[in-house]
PDB file of C-alpha atoms in Angstrom:
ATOM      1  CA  UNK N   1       0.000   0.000   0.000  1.00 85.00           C
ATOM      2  CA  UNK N   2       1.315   3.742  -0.895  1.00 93.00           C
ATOM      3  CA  UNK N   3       1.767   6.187   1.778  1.00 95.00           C
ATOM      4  CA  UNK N   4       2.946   9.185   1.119  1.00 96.00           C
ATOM      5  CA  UNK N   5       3.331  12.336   3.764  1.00 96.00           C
ATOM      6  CA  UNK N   6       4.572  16.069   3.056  1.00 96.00           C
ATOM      7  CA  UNK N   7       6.824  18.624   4.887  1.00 96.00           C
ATOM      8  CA  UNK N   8       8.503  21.312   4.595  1.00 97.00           C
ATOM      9  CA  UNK N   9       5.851  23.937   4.321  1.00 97.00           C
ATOM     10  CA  UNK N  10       5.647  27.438   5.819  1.00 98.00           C
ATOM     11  CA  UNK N  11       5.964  31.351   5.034  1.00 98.00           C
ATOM     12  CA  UNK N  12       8.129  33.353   3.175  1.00 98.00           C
ATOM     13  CA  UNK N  13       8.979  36.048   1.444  1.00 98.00           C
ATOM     14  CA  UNK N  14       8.785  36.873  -2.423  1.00 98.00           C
ATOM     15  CA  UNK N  15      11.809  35.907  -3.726  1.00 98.00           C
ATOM     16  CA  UNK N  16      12.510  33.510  -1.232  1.00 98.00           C
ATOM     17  CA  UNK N  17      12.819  29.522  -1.402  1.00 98.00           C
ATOM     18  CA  UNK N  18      11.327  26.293   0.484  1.00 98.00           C
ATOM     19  CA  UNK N  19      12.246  22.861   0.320  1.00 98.00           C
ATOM     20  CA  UNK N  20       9.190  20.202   0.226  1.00 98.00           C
ATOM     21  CA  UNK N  21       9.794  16.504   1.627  1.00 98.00           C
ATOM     22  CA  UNK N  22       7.739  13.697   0.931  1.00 98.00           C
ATOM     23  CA  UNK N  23       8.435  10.610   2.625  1.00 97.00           C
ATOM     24  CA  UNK N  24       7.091   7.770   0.495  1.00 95.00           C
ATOM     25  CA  UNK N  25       6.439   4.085   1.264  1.00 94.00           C
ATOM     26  CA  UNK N  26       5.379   1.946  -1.226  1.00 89.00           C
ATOM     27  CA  UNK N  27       6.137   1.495  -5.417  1.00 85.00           C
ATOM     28  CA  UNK N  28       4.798   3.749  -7.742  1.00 85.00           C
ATOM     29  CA  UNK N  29       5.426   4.766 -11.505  1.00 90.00           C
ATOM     30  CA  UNK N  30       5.584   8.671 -11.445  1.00 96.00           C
ATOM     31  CA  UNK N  31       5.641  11.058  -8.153  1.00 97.00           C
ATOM     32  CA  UNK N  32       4.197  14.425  -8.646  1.00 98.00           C
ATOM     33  CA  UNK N  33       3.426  17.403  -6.654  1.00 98.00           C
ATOM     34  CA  UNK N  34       0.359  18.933  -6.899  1.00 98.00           C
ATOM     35  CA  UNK N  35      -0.519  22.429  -5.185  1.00 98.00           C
ATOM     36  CA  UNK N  36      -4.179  23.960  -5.092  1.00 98.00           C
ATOM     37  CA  UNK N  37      -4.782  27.396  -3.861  1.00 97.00           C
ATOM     38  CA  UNK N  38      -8.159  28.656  -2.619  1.00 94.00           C
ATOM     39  CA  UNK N  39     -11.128  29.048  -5.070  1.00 95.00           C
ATOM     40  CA  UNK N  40      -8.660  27.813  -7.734  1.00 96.00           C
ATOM     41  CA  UNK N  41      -8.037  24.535  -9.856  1.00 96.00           C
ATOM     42  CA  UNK N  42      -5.558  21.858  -8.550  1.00 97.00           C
ATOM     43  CA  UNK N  43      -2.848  22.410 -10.353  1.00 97.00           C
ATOM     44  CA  UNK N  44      -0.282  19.604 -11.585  1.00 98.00           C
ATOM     45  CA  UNK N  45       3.511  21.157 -10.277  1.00 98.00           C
ATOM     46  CA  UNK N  46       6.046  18.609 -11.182  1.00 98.00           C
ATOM     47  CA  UNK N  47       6.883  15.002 -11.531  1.00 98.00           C
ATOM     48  CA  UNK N  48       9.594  12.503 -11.700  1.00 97.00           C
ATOM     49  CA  UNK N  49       9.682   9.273 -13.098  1.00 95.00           C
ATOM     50  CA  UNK N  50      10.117   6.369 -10.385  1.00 92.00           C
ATOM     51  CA  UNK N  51      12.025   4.001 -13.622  1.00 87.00           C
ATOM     52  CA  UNK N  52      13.990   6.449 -15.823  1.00 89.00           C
ATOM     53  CA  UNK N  53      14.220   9.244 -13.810  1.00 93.00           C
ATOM     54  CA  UNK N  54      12.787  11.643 -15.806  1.00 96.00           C
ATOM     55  CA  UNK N  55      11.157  14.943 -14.746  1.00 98.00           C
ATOM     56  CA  UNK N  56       8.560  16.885 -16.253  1.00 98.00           C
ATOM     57  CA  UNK N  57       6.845  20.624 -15.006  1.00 98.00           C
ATOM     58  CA  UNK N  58       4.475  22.744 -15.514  1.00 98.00           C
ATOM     59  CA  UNK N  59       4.951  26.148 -17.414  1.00 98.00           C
ATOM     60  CA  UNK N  60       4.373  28.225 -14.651  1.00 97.00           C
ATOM     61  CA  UNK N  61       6.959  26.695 -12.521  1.00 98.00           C
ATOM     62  CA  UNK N  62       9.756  25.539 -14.896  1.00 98.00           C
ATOM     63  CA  UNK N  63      13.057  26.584 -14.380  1.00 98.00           C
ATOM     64  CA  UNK N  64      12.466  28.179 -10.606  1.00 98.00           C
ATOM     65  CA  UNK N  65      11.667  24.414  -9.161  1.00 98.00           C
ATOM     66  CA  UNK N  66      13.291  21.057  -9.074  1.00 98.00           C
ATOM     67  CA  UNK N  67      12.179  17.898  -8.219  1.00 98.00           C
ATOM     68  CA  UNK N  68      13.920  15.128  -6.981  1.00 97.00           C
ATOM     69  CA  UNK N  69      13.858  12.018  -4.954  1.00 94.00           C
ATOM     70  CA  UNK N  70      16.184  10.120  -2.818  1.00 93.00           C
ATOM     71  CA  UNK N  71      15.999   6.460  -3.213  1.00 87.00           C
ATOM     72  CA  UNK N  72      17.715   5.601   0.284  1.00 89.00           C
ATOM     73  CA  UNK N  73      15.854   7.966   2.167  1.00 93.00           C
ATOM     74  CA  UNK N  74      12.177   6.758  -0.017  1.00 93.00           C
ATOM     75  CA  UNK N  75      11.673  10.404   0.224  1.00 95.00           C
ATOM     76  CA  UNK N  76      10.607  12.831  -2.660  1.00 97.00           C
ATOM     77  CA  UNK N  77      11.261  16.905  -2.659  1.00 98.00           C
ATOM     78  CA  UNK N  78      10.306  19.823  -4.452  1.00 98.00           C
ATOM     79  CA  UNK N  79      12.771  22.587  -4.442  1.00 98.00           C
ATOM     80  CA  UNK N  80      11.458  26.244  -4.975  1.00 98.00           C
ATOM     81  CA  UNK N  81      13.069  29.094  -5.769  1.00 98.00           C
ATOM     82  CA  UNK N  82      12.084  32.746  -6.538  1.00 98.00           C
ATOM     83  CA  UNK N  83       8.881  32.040  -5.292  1.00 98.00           C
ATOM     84  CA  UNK N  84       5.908  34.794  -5.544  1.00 97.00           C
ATOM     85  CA  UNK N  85       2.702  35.394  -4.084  1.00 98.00           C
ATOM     86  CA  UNK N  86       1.060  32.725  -7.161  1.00 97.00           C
ATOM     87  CA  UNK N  87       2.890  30.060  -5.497  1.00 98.00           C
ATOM     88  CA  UNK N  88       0.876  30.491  -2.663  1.00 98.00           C
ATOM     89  CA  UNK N  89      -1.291  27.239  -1.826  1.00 98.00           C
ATOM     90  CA  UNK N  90      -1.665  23.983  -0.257  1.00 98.00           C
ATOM     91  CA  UNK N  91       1.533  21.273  -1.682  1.00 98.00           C
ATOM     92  CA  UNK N  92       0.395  17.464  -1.940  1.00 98.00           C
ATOM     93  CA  UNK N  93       2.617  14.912  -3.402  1.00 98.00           C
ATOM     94  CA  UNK N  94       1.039  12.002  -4.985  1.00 97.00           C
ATOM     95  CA  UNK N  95       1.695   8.870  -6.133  1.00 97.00           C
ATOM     96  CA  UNK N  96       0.641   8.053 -10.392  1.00 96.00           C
ATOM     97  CA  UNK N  97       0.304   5.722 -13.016  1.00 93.00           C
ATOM     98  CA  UNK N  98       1.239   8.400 -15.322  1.00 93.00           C
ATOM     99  CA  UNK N  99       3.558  11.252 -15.404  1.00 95.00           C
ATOM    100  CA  UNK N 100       1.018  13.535 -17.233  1.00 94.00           C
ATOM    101  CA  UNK N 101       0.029  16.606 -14.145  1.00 97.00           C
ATOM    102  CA  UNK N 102      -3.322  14.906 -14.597  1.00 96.00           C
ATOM    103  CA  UNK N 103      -5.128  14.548 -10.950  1.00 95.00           C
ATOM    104  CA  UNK N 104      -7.100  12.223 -12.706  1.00 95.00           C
ATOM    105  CA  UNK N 105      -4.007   9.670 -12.657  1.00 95.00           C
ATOM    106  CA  UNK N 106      -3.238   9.945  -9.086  1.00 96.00           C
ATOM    107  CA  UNK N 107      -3.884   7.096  -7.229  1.00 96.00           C
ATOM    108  CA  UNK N 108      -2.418   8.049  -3.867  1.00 97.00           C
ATOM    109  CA  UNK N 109      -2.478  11.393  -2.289  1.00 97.00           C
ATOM    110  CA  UNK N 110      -0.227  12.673   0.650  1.00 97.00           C
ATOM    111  CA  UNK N 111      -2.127  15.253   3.066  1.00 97.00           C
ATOM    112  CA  UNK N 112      -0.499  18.567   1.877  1.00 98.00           C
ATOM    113  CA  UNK N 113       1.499  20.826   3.706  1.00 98.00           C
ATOM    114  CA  UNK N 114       1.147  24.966   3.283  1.00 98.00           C
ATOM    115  CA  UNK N 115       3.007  27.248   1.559  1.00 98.00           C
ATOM    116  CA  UNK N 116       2.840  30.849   1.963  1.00 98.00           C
ATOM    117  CA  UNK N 117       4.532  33.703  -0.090  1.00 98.00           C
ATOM    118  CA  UNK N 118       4.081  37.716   0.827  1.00 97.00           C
ATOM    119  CA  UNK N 119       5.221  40.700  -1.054  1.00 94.00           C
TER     120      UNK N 119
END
């Protein structure tokens, strides 16, 4: 069974960075991170390919985060950097059957952990 839990979370400035953890248990295909901010869509982030290593992110956030896993530690992380008010909202990582950003090919979810960016 897949487990997956988030950390790393919290408030910061613009400009600033955060490092997300997921600690996963469990195999999966793809890991992603997912973020959703109120009264908006959930929004695929970034994802990493469990096999070939391969990452893939979305427009908004490419070339300001990394993700990244660590295979002896089973954990997962999402570096951001430069990060603006946008990037404001609630981080999940998930576990997938496809490394597409699609929500609709999650089939585990972690329980999200905060992130907060002021001007």
């Amino acid at each position: 069974q897949v487990r997956l839990g988030e950390s790393g979370g919290g408030s910061v400035q613009a400009g600033g960075s955060l490092r997300l953890s997921c600690v996963v248990s469990g195999g999966s295909y793809c890991l992603e991170w997912f973020r959703q901010a109120p009264g908006k869509r959930r929004e695929g982030v970034a994802a990493i390919h469990t096999g070939a290593g391969s990452t893939y992110y979305a427009d908004s956030v490419k070339g300001r985060f990394t993700v990244s896993r660590d295979n002896a530690k089973n954990t997962l992380y999402l570096q951001m950097n430069t990060l603006s008010p946008e990037d404001t909202a609630m981080y999940y990582c998930a576990a997938a059957y496809s490394c597409s950003l699609y929500d609709g090919h999650v089939s585990h979810w972690g329980q999200g952990t905060q992130v907060t960016v002021s001007s």
